[in-house]
Amino acid sequence: VFDYQPGRGQEAPEAMLDNFKGYLQTDGYVVYDHYAKKEGVTHLGCWAHARRYYEKSLDNDPKRATHALKEIQKLYAIERKIKEANLSPDQIKEVRLKEALPVINEFGKWMTKQLAHTLPKSLIGKALAYSVFRWDALCAYLYDGNLLIDNNLIENKIRPVALGRKNYLFAGSHKAAQRAAAIYSFFAICKKHEVNPYEWLKYTLENIMTIKYKDIKNLYPQNYKKLQLNK
């Protein structure tokens, strides 16, 4: 689901996250910290974002940046092995605790020690601070085998939106942007359920005026295929 808000402040995700309970995986944007502290929410960080900071600091401090990247690489190697083995969530958790946890523990000690001897405004200092200050969230994927080491899955899904936004720059108005978010959401659902978006939209526009309100869910993209099979 895509949501548009006119600002990037703490209140922006409130409608979606104010009463949210469960696992919340985000990048390091500080606005999410407010919701992550709520009771019933477990905040997950993203190792891909942490890794990017070390990649940026390679020219600034190649020795420490390279060491950090090698340690993160070990964590991703474990994830690749898990994926190739097609393990169950319980098995994934078991492998992570056995193989990833020791790497994370040693890496965490190293980062905390290095941070104390690093200029805060240097690129390597920012990279270390990003990870150390979000350490609990970065380790949280170990709790459950259903969880992911990063949020690359959603990052890849929103890349077309980011590219489009860069190209057309303006939505025209706040209401237009909200409508665009709704259309993005519908088309994303079409893609997820392998529904042709043109066919779905054509069918929806042709039938929305005559369908009963209680049956409106029949027009949702995820129900379109089933509706066509029952004809």
Coordinates of N, CA and C in Angstrom, one line a residue:
V1 N 0.9 -1.2 0.0 CA 0.0 0.0 0.0 C 0.9 1.2 0.0
F2 N 0.5 2.2 -0.8 CA 1.2 3.5 -0.9 C 0.4 4.6 -0.2
D3 N 1.0 5.4 0.6 CA 0.3 6.5 1.2 C 1.1 7.8 1.0
Y4 N 0.3 8.8 0.7 CA 0.9 10.2 0.5 C 0.6 11.1 1.7
Q5 N 1.6 11.8 2.2 CA 1.5 12.8 3.2 C 2.2 14.1 2.7
P6 N 1.6 15.2 3.1 CA 2.3 16.5 2.6 C 3.6 16.8 3.3
G7 N 3.9 16.2 4.4 CA 5.2 16.4 5.1 C 5.9 15.2 5.5
R8 N 7.1 15.3 6.0 CA 7.9 14.1 6.4 C 8.1 14.1 8.0
G9 N 7.2 14.8 8.7 CA 7.3 14.8 10.1 C 6.8 13.6 10.8
Q10 N 6.9 13.6 12.1 CA 6.5 12.5 12.9 C 5.0 12.1 12.7
E11 N 4.2 13.1 12.4 CA 2.7 12.8 12.2 C 2.4 12.1 10.9
A12 N 3.3 12.1 9.9 CA 3.1 11.6 8.6 C 2.6 10.2 8.6
P13 N 3.2 9.2 9.2 CA 2.8 7.8 9.2 C 1.8 7.5 10.3
E14 N 1.2 8.5 11.0 CA 0.4 8.3 12.2 C -0.8 7.4 11.8
A15 N -1.5 7.7 10.7 CA -2.7 7.0 10.4 C -2.5 5.5 10.2
M16 N -1.3 5.2 9.7 CA -1.0 3.7 9.5 C -0.4 3.1 10.8
L17 N 0.4 3.8 11.5 CA 1.2 3.2 12.5 C 0.8 3.5 14.0
D18 N -0.1 4.4 14.2 CA -0.5 4.8 15.5 C -0.9 3.6 16.4
N19 N -1.7 2.7 15.8 CA -2.3 1.6 16.6 C -1.6 0.3 16.1
F20 N -0.5 0.4 15.4 CA 0.1 -0.8 14.8 C 0.8 -1.6 15.9
K21 N 0.6 -3.0 15.8 CA 1.3 -3.9 16.7 C 2.0 -4.9 15.8
G22 N 3.2 -5.3 16.2 CA 3.9 -6.3 15.4 C 5.3 -5.9 15.1
Y23 N 5.9 -6.5 14.0 CA 7.2 -6.2 13.6 C 7.2 -5.0 12.6
L24 N 8.0 -4.0 12.8 CA 8.0 -2.9 11.9 C 9.5 -2.7 11.4
Q25 N 9.6 -3.0 10.1 CA 11.0 -2.9 9.5 C 11.1 -1.6 8.7
T26 N 12.1 -0.8 9.0 CA 12.3 0.5 8.3 C 13.7 0.8 8.0
D27 N 13.9 1.9 7.3 CA 15.3 2.4 7.2 C 15.6 3.2 8.4
G28 N 16.6 4.0 8.4 CA 17.0 4.7 9.6 C 16.4 6.1 9.8
Y29 N 15.3 6.4 9.1 CA 14.7 7.7 9.2 C 14.1 7.8 10.6
V30 N 14.5 8.9 11.3 CA 14.2 9.1 12.7 C 12.7 9.1 13.1
V31 N 11.9 9.5 12.2 CA 10.4 9.6 12.4 C 9.9 8.2 12.9
Y32 N 10.4 7.1 12.4 CA 9.9 5.8 12.8 C 10.3 5.4 14.2
D33 N 11.3 6.1 14.8 CA 11.7 5.8 16.2 C 10.5 6.0 17.2
H34 N 9.7 7.0 16.9 CA 8.6 7.3 17.8 C 7.6 6.1 17.9
Y35 N 7.3 5.5 16.7 CA 6.4 4.4 16.7 C 7.0 3.1 17.1
A36 N 8.3 3.0 16.9 CA 9.1 1.8 17.3 C 9.1 1.6 18.8
K37 N 9.0 2.7 19.5 CA 9.1 2.6 21.0 C 7.7 2.2 21.6
K38 N 6.7 2.1 20.8 CA 5.3 1.8 21.4 C 5.3 0.4 21.8
E39 N 4.5 0.1 22.8 CA 4.3 -1.2 23.3 C 3.7 -2.1 22.3
G40 N 4.2 -3.3 22.1 CA 3.7 -4.3 21.2 C 4.4 -4.2 19.8
V41 N 5.3 -3.3 19.7 CA 6.0 -3.1 18.4 C 7.5 -3.5 18.5
T42 N 8.0 -4.3 17.6 CA 9.4 -4.7 17.6 C 10.0 -4.1 16.3
H43 N 10.9 -3.2 16.5 CA 11.5 -2.5 15.4 C 12.7 -3.2 14.8
L44 N 12.6 -3.4 13.4 CA 13.7 -4.1 12.7 C 14.4 -3.1 11.9
G45 N 15.8 -3.1 11.9 CA 16.6 -2.2 11.1 C 16.8 -2.9 9.8
C46 N 17.7 -2.3 9.0 CA 18.0 -2.8 7.6 C 19.5 -2.9 7.5
W47 N 20.1 -4.1 7.3 CA 21.5 -4.2 7.2 C 22.0 -3.7 5.8
A48 N 21.1 -3.6 4.8 CA 21.6 -3.0 3.5 C 21.8 -1.5 3.7
H49 N 21.0 -0.8 4.5 CA 21.3 0.6 4.7 C 22.6 0.8 5.6
A50 N 22.8 -0.1 6.5 CA 24.0 0.0 7.4 C 25.2 -0.2 6.5
R51 N 25.1 -1.2 5.6 CA 26.2 -1.5 4.7 C 26.6 -0.3 3.8
R52 N 25.5 0.4 3.3 CA 25.8 1.6 2.4 C 26.7 2.6 3.1
Y53 N 26.5 2.9 4.3 CA 27.3 3.9 5.0 C 28.8 3.5 5.1
Y54 N 29.0 2.2 5.2 CA 30.4 1.7 5.2 C 31.0 1.8 3.8
E55 N 30.2 1.5 2.8 CA 30.6 1.7 1.4 C 31.0 3.1 1.1
K56 N 30.3 4.1 1.6 CA 30.6 5.5 1.4 C 31.9 5.9 2.1
S57 N 32.2 5.2 3.2 CA 33.4 5.5 4.0 C 34.7 4.8 3.6
L58 N 34.6 4.1 2.5 CA 35.8 3.3 2.0 C 37.0 4.2 1.7
D59 N 36.8 5.4 1.1 CA 37.9 6.3 0.8 C 38.3 7.0 2.1
N60 N 37.4 7.2 3.0 CA 37.7 7.9 4.2 C 38.6 7.1 5.2
D61 N 38.2 5.8 5.3 CA 38.9 4.9 6.3 C 38.8 3.5 5.7
P62 N 39.6 3.2 4.7 CA 39.5 1.9 4.0 C 39.7 0.7 4.9
K63 N 40.6 0.8 5.9 CA 40.8 -0.4 6.8 C 39.6 -0.8 7.6
R64 N 39.0 0.2 8.3 CA 37.9 -0.1 9.1 C 36.6 -0.4 8.3
A65 N 36.5 0.4 7.2 CA 35.3 0.2 6.4 C 35.3 -1.2 5.7
T66 N 36.5 -1.6 5.3 CA 36.6 -2.9 4.6 C 36.3 -4.0 5.7
H67 N 36.8 -3.9 6.9 CA 36.6 -4.9 7.9 C 35.0 -5.0 8.2
A68 N 34.4 -3.9 8.3 CA 32.9 -3.9 8.5 C 32.2 -4.5 7.4
L69 N 32.5 -4.2 6.2 CA 31.9 -4.8 5.0 C 32.1 -6.3 4.9
K70 N 33.2 -6.8 5.3 CA 33.5 -8.2 5.3 C 32.6 -8.9 6.4
E71 N 32.4 -8.3 7.5 CA 31.6 -8.9 8.6 C 30.1 -8.9 8.1
I72 N 29.7 -7.8 7.5 CA 28.3 -7.8 7.0 C 28.1 -8.9 5.9
Q73 N 29.2 -9.0 5.1 CA 29.2 -10.0 4.0 C 29.0 -11.4 4.6
K74 N 29.5 -11.7 5.7 CA 29.3 -13.0 6.4 C 27.9 -13.2 6.7
L75 N 27.2 -12.2 7.2 CA 25.8 -12.3 7.5 C 24.9 -12.6 6.3
Y76 N 25.3 -11.9 5.2 CA 24.5 -12.2 3.9 C 24.8 -13.5 3.3
A77 N 26.0 -14.0 3.5 CA 26.4 -15.4 3.1 C 25.5 -16.4 3.8
I78 N 25.3 -16.2 5.1 CA 24.4 -17.1 5.8 C 23.0 -17.0 5.2
E79 N 22.5 -15.8 4.9 CA 21.2 -15.7 4.3 C 21.1 -16.4 3.0
R80 N 22.1 -16.3 2.2 CA 22.1 -17.0 0.9 C 22.0 -18.5 1.1
K81 N 22.7 -19.0 2.0 CA 22.7 -20.4 2.3 C 21.3 -20.9 2.8
I82 N 20.7 -20.0 3.6 CA 19.3 -20.3 4.1 C 18.4 -20.4 2.9
K83 N 18.5 -19.4 2.0 CA 17.6 -19.3 0.9 C 17.7 -20.5 0.0
E84 N 19.0 -20.9 -0.3 CA 19.2 -22.1 -1.2 C 18.7 -23.4 -0.6
A85 N 18.8 -23.5 0.8 CA 18.3 -24.7 1.4 C 16.8 -24.8 1.6
N86 N 16.1 -23.7 1.3 CA 14.7 -23.6 1.4 C 14.2 -24.1 2.7
L87 N 14.7 -23.5 3.8 CA 14.4 -24.0 5.2 C 13.0 -23.4 5.7
S88 N 12.5 -24.0 6.7 CA 11.3 -23.5 7.4 C 11.7 -22.3 8.3
P89 N 10.7 -21.5 8.7 CA 11.0 -20.4 9.6 C 11.8 -20.8 10.9
D90 N 11.3 -22.0 11.4 CA 12.0 -22.5 12.7 C 13.5 -22.9 12.4
Q91 N 13.7 -23.5 11.2 CA 15.0 -23.9 10.9 C 15.9 -22.7 10.6
I92 N 15.3 -21.6 10.0 CA 16.0 -20.4 9.7 C 16.5 -19.7 11.0
K93 N 15.6 -19.7 11.9 CA 16.0 -19.1 13.2 C 17.1 -19.9 13.9
E94 N 17.0 -21.2 13.8 CA 18.1 -22.0 14.4 C 19.4 -21.8 13.7
V95 N 19.5 -21.7 12.4 CA 20.7 -21.4 11.7 C 21.3 -20.1 12.0
R96 N 20.4 -19.1 12.1 CA 20.8 -17.7 12.4 C 21.4 -17.6 13.8
L97 N 20.8 -18.3 14.7 CA 21.3 -18.2 16.1 C 22.6 -18.9 16.2
K98 N 22.8 -20.0 15.5 CA 24.0 -20.7 15.5 C 25.2 -20.1 14.8
E99 N 24.9 -19.5 13.6 CA 25.9 -19.0 12.8 C 26.0 -17.4 12.7
A100 N 24.9 -16.8 12.7 CA 24.9 -15.3 12.5 C 25.1 -14.6 13.9
L101 N 24.5 -15.1 14.9 CA 24.6 -14.5 16.2 C 26.1 -14.3 16.7
P102 N 27.0 -15.3 16.6 CA 28.4 -15.1 17.0 C 29.0 -14.0 16.2
V103 N 28.7 -13.9 14.9 CA 29.3 -12.8 14.0 C 28.8 -11.5 14.5
I104 N 27.5 -11.4 14.8 CA 26.9 -10.1 15.2 C 27.5 -9.7 16.5
N105 N 27.6 -10.6 17.5 CA 28.2 -10.3 18.8 C 29.6 -9.7 18.7
E106 N 30.4 -10.3 17.9 CA 31.8 -9.8 17.8 C 31.9 -8.5 17.0
F107 N 31.1 -8.4 16.0 CA 31.0 -7.2 15.2 C 30.5 -6.0 16.0
G108 N 29.5 -6.3 16.9 CA 29.0 -5.2 17.8 C 30.0 -4.7 18.7
K109 N 30.8 -5.6 19.3 CA 31.9 -5.2 20.3 C 32.9 -4.4 19.5
W110 N 33.3 -4.8 18.3 CA 34.3 -4.1 17.5 C 33.8 -2.7 17.2
M111 N 32.5 -2.6 16.7 CA 32.0 -1.3 16.4 C 31.9 -0.3 17.5
T112 N 31.5 -0.8 18.7 CA 31.4 0.1 19.9 C 32.8 0.6 20.3
K113 N 33.8 -0.3 20.2 CA 35.1 0.1 20.5 C 35.7 1.1 19.6
Q114 N 35.4 0.9 18.3 CA 35.9 1.8 17.2 C 35.2 3.2 17.3
L115 N 34.0 3.2 17.6 CA 33.2 4.4 17.7 C 33.8 5.4 18.7
A116 N 34.3 4.9 19.8 CA 34.9 5.7 20.8 C 36.2 6.4 20.4
H117 N 36.8 5.9 19.3 CA 38.1 6.5 18.8 C 37.9 7.0 17.4
T118 N 36.7 7.5 17.1 CA 36.4 8.0 15.7 C 35.8 9.4 15.8
L119 N 36.2 10.2 14.8 CA 35.6 11.6 14.7 C 34.1 11.4 14.3
P120 N 33.2 12.0 15.1 CA 31.8 11.8 14.9 C 31.3 12.2 13.5
K121 N 31.9 13.3 12.9 CA 31.5 13.8 11.7 C 32.2 13.2 10.4
S122 N 33.1 12.3 10.7 CA 33.8 11.7 9.6 C 32.8 10.6 9.0
L123 N 33.1 10.2 7.8 CA 32.2 9.2 7.1 C 32.2 7.9 7.9
I124 N 33.4 7.4 8.3 CA 33.4 6.2 9.1 C 32.8 6.4 10.4
G125 N 32.9 7.6 11.0 CA 32.2 7.9 12.3 C 30.7 7.8 12.1
K126 N 30.2 8.3 11.0 CA 28.7 8.3 10.8 C 28.3 6.8 10.5
A127 N 29.1 6.1 9.8 CA 28.8 4.7 9.5 C 28.7 3.9 10.8
L128 N 29.7 4.0 11.7 CA 29.7 3.3 13.0 C 28.5 3.7 13.9
A129 N 28.2 5.1 13.9 CA 27.1 5.6 14.7 C 25.8 5.1 14.2
Y130 N 25.6 5.0 12.9 CA 24.4 4.5 12.3 C 24.1 3.1 12.9
S131 N 25.1 2.2 12.8 CA 24.9 0.8 13.3 C 24.8 0.7 14.8
V132 N 25.7 1.4 15.5 CA 25.7 1.2 17.0 C 24.4 1.7 17.6
F133 N 23.9 2.9 17.1 CA 22.7 3.5 17.7 C 21.4 2.7 17.3
R134 N 21.5 1.9 16.3 CA 20.4 1.1 15.9 C 20.6 -0.4 16.1
W135 N 21.5 -0.7 17.0 CA 22.0 -2.1 17.1 C 20.9 -3.1 17.4
D136 N 20.0 -2.7 18.4 CA 18.9 -3.6 18.7 C 18.0 -3.9 17.5
A137 N 17.7 -2.9 16.8 CA 16.9 -3.1 15.6 C 17.6 -3.9 14.5
L138 N 18.9 -3.7 14.4 CA 19.6 -4.5 13.4 C 19.7 -6.0 13.7
C139 N 19.7 -6.3 15.0 CA 19.7 -7.7 15.5 C 18.4 -8.3 15.6
A140 N 17.3 -7.6 15.5 CA 16.0 -8.1 15.7 C 15.5 -9.2 14.7
Y141 N 16.1 -9.2 13.5 CA 15.7 -10.2 12.6 C 16.0 -11.7 13.0
L142 N 16.8 -11.8 14.1 CA 17.2 -13.1 14.7 C 16.0 -13.7 15.4
Y143 N 15.0 -12.9 15.8 CA 13.9 -13.3 16.7 C 13.0 -14.3 16.0
D144 N 12.9 -14.2 14.7 CA 11.8 -15.0 14.0 C 12.3 -15.4 12.6
G145 N 12.2 -16.6 12.2 CA 12.7 -17.0 10.9 C 11.9 -16.4 9.7
N146 N 10.7 -15.8 10.0 CA 9.9 -15.2 9.0 C 10.5 -13.8 8.6
L147 N 11.3 -13.3 9.5 CA 11.8 -11.9 9.3 C 13.0 -11.9 8.3
L148 N 13.3 -10.7 7.7 CA 14.3 -10.5 6.8 C 15.5 -9.7 7.3
I149 N 16.6 -9.9 6.8 CA 17.8 -9.2 7.2 C 17.8 -7.7 6.8
D150 N 17.0 -7.4 5.8 CA 16.9 -6.0 5.3 C 15.6 -5.8 4.7
N151 N 15.3 -4.5 4.3 CA 14.0 -4.2 3.6 C 14.2 -4.0 2.2
N152 N 15.2 -4.7 1.6 CA 15.4 -4.5 0.1 C 14.2 -5.0 -0.7
L153 N 13.4 -5.9 -0.2 CA 12.2 -6.3 -0.9 C 11.3 -5.1 -1.2
I154 N 11.0 -4.3 -0.2 CA 10.2 -3.2 -0.4 C 10.9 -2.0 -1.1
E155 N 12.2 -1.9 -0.9 CA 13.0 -0.9 -1.6 C 12.9 -1.1 -3.1
N156 N 13.0 -2.4 -3.5 CA 12.9 -2.7 -5.0 C 11.5 -2.5 -5.5
K157 N 10.5 -2.7 -4.7 CA 9.1 -2.5 -5.1 C 8.8 -1.0 -5.3
I158 N 9.4 -0.1 -4.5 CA 9.1 1.3 -4.6 C 10.1 2.1 -5.6
R159 N 11.0 1.3 -6.2 CA 12.0 2.0 -7.1 C 11.3 2.7 -8.2
P160 N 10.3 2.0 -8.9 CA 9.6 2.7 -10.0 C 8.9 3.9 -9.6
V161 N 8.4 3.9 -8.3 CA 7.7 5.1 -7.8 C 8.7 6.3 -7.6
A162 N 9.8 5.9 -7.1 CA 10.9 6.9 -6.9 C 11.4 7.5 -8.2
L163 N 11.5 6.6 -9.2 CA 12.0 7.1 -10.5 C 10.9 8.0 -11.1
G164 N 9.7 7.6 -11.0 CA 8.6 8.4 -11.6 C 8.5 9.8 -10.9
R165 N 8.7 9.8 -9.6 CA 8.6 11.0 -8.8 C 9.7 12.0 -9.3
K166 N 10.9 11.4 -9.6 CA 12.0 12.2 -10.0 C 11.7 12.8 -11.4
N167 N 11.0 12.1 -12.2 CA 10.7 12.5 -13.6 C 9.6 13.6 -13.7
Y168 N 8.5 13.3 -13.0 CA 7.4 14.3 -13.1 C 7.4 15.4 -12.1
L169 N 8.2 15.2 -11.0 CA 8.4 16.3 -10.0 C 7.2 16.7 -9.2
F170 N 6.1 17.0 -9.9 CA 4.9 17.6 -9.2 C 3.7 16.7 -9.4
A171 N 2.9 16.6 -8.4 CA 1.6 15.9 -8.5 C 0.5 16.8 -8.9
G172 N 0.7 18.1 -8.7 CA -0.4 19.1 -9.1 C -1.1 19.6 -7.8
S173 N -1.4 18.8 -6.9 CA -2.0 19.2 -5.6 C -1.9 18.0 -4.6
H174 N -2.2 18.3 -3.4 CA -2.2 17.3 -2.4 C -3.2 16.2 -2.7
K175 N -4.4 16.6 -3.1 CA -5.4 15.6 -3.4 C -5.0 14.7 -4.6
A176 N -4.4 15.3 -5.6 CA -3.9 14.6 -6.7 C -2.9 13.5 -6.3
A177 N -2.0 13.9 -5.4 CA -1.0 13.0 -4.9 C -1.6 11.9 -4.1
Q178 N -2.6 12.1 -3.3 CA -3.3 11.1 -2.6 C -4.0 10.1 -3.6
R179 N -4.6 10.6 -4.6 CA -5.2 9.8 -5.7 C -4.1 8.9 -6.3
A180 N -3.0 9.5 -6.6 CA -1.8 8.8 -7.2 C -1.4 7.7 -6.3
A181 N -1.3 7.9 -5.0 CA -0.9 6.9 -4.1 C -1.9 5.7 -4.1
A182 N -3.2 6.0 -4.2 CA -4.3 5.0 -4.3 C -4.1 4.2 -5.6
I183 N -3.8 4.8 -6.7 CA -3.7 4.1 -8.0 C -2.4 3.3 -7.9
Y184 N -1.3 3.8 -7.4 CA -0.1 3.0 -7.2 C -0.4 1.7 -6.4
S185 N -1.2 1.9 -5.3 CA -1.5 0.8 -4.5 C -2.3 -0.3 -5.3
F186 N -3.3 0.1 -6.0 CA -4.1 -0.8 -6.8 C -3.2 -1.6 -7.8
F187 N -2.4 -0.8 -8.5 CA -1.5 -1.4 -9.5 C -0.5 -2.4 -8.9
A188 N 0.0 -2.0 -7.7 CA 0.9 -2.9 -7.0 C 0.3 -4.2 -6.7
I189 N -1.0 -4.1 -6.2 CA -1.8 -5.3 -5.9 C -2.0 -6.2 -7.1
C190 N -2.3 -5.5 -8.3 CA -2.4 -6.2 -9.5 C -1.1 -7.0 -9.8
K191 N 0.0 -6.4 -9.7 CA 1.3 -7.0 -10.0 C 1.5 -8.2 -9.0
K192 N 1.2 -8.0 -7.8 CA 1.4 -9.1 -6.8 C 0.6 -10.3 -7.1
H193 N -0.7 -10.1 -7.6 CA -1.6 -11.2 -7.9 C -1.6 -11.6 -9.3
E194 N -0.7 -11.1 -10.1 CA -0.5 -11.4 -11.5 C -1.8 -11.1 -12.3
V195 N -2.4 -9.9 -12.1 CA -3.6 -9.5 -12.8 C -3.2 -8.4 -13.7
N196 N -3.7 -8.4 -14.9 CA -3.4 -7.4 -15.9 C -4.0 -6.1 -15.5
P197 N -3.3 -5.1 -15.2 CA -3.8 -3.8 -14.6 C -4.8 -3.1 -15.5
Y198 N -4.5 -3.2 -16.9 CA -5.4 -2.5 -17.8 C -6.8 -3.2 -17.8
E199 N -6.8 -4.6 -17.8 CA -8.0 -5.3 -17.8 C -8.8 -5.1 -16.5
W200 N -8.1 -5.1 -15.4 CA -8.7 -4.9 -14.1 C -9.4 -3.5 -14.1
L201 N -8.6 -2.5 -14.5 CA -9.1 -1.1 -14.4 C -10.3 -0.9 -15.3
K202 N -10.3 -1.5 -16.5 CA -11.4 -1.4 -17.5 C -12.6 -2.0 -16.9
Y203 N -12.5 -3.2 -16.3 CA -13.6 -3.9 -15.7 C -14.2 -3.1 -14.6
T204 N -13.3 -2.6 -13.7 CA -13.7 -1.8 -12.6 C -14.5 -0.6 -13.0
L205 N -14.0 0.2 -13.9 CA -14.7 1.4 -14.3 C -16.0 1.1 -15.0
E206 N -16.1 -0.1 -15.7 CA -17.4 -0.4 -16.3 C -18.4 -0.9 -15.3
N207 N -18.0 -1.4 -14.2 CA -18.9 -2.1 -13.2 C -19.1 -1.3 -11.9
I208 N -18.3 -0.3 -11.6 CA -18.4 0.3 -10.3 C -19.7 1.1 -10.0
M209 N -20.3 1.5 -11.1 CA -21.6 2.3 -10.9 C -22.8 1.4 -10.6
T210 N -22.7 0.1 -11.0 CA -23.8 -0.8 -10.8 C -23.7 -1.8 -9.7
I211 N -22.5 -1.9 -9.2 CA -22.3 -2.9 -8.1 C -22.8 -2.5 -6.8
K212 N -23.3 -3.4 -6.0 CA -23.9 -3.0 -4.7 C -22.7 -2.8 -3.7
Y213 N -22.9 -1.8 -2.8 CA -21.8 -1.4 -1.9 C -21.3 -2.6 -1.1
K214 N -22.1 -3.5 -0.7 CA -21.7 -4.7 0.1 C -20.8 -5.6 -0.7
D215 N -20.8 -5.5 -2.1 CA -20.0 -6.3 -3.0 C -18.8 -5.6 -3.5
I216 N -18.6 -4.4 -3.0 CA -17.5 -3.6 -3.6 C -16.1 -4.3 -3.6
K217 N -15.9 -5.2 -2.6 CA -14.7 -5.9 -2.5 C -14.4 -6.8 -3.7
N218 N -15.5 -7.1 -4.4 CA -15.3 -8.0 -5.6 C -14.5 -7.3 -6.7
L219 N -14.4 -5.9 -6.6 CA -13.7 -5.2 -7.6 C -12.2 -5.0 -7.2
Y220 N -11.8 -5.4 -6.0 CA -10.4 -5.3 -5.7 C -9.6 -6.2 -6.6
P221 N -8.4 -5.8 -6.9 CA -7.5 -6.5 -7.8 C -7.3 -8.0 -7.4
Q222 N -7.2 -8.2 -6.1 CA -6.9 -9.6 -5.6 C -8.1 -10.5 -5.8
N223 N -9.3 -9.9 -6.0 CA -10.5 -10.8 -6.3 C -10.9 -10.8 -7.7
Y224 N -10.2 -10.1 -8.6 CA -10.6 -10.0 -10.0 C -10.5 -11.4 -10.7
K225 N -9.4 -12.1 -10.5 CA -9.2 -13.4 -11.1 C -10.3 -14.4 -10.8
K226 N -10.6 -14.4 -9.5 CA -11.6 -15.3 -9.0 C -13.0 -15.0 -9.7
L227 N -13.2 -13.7 -9.8 CA -14.5 -13.2 -10.4 C -14.6 -13.7 -11.8
Q228 N -13.5 -13.6 -12.6 CA -13.5 -14.0 -14.0 C -13.6 -15.5 -14.1
L229 N -13.0 -16.2 -13.2 CA -13.1 -17.7 -13.3 C -14.6 -18.2 -13.0
N230 N -15.3 -17.4 -12.2 CA -16.7 -17.8 -11.9 C -17.7 -17.4 -12.9
K231 N -17.3 -16.7 -13.9 CA -18.2 -16.3 -15.0 C -18.7 -17.4 -15.8

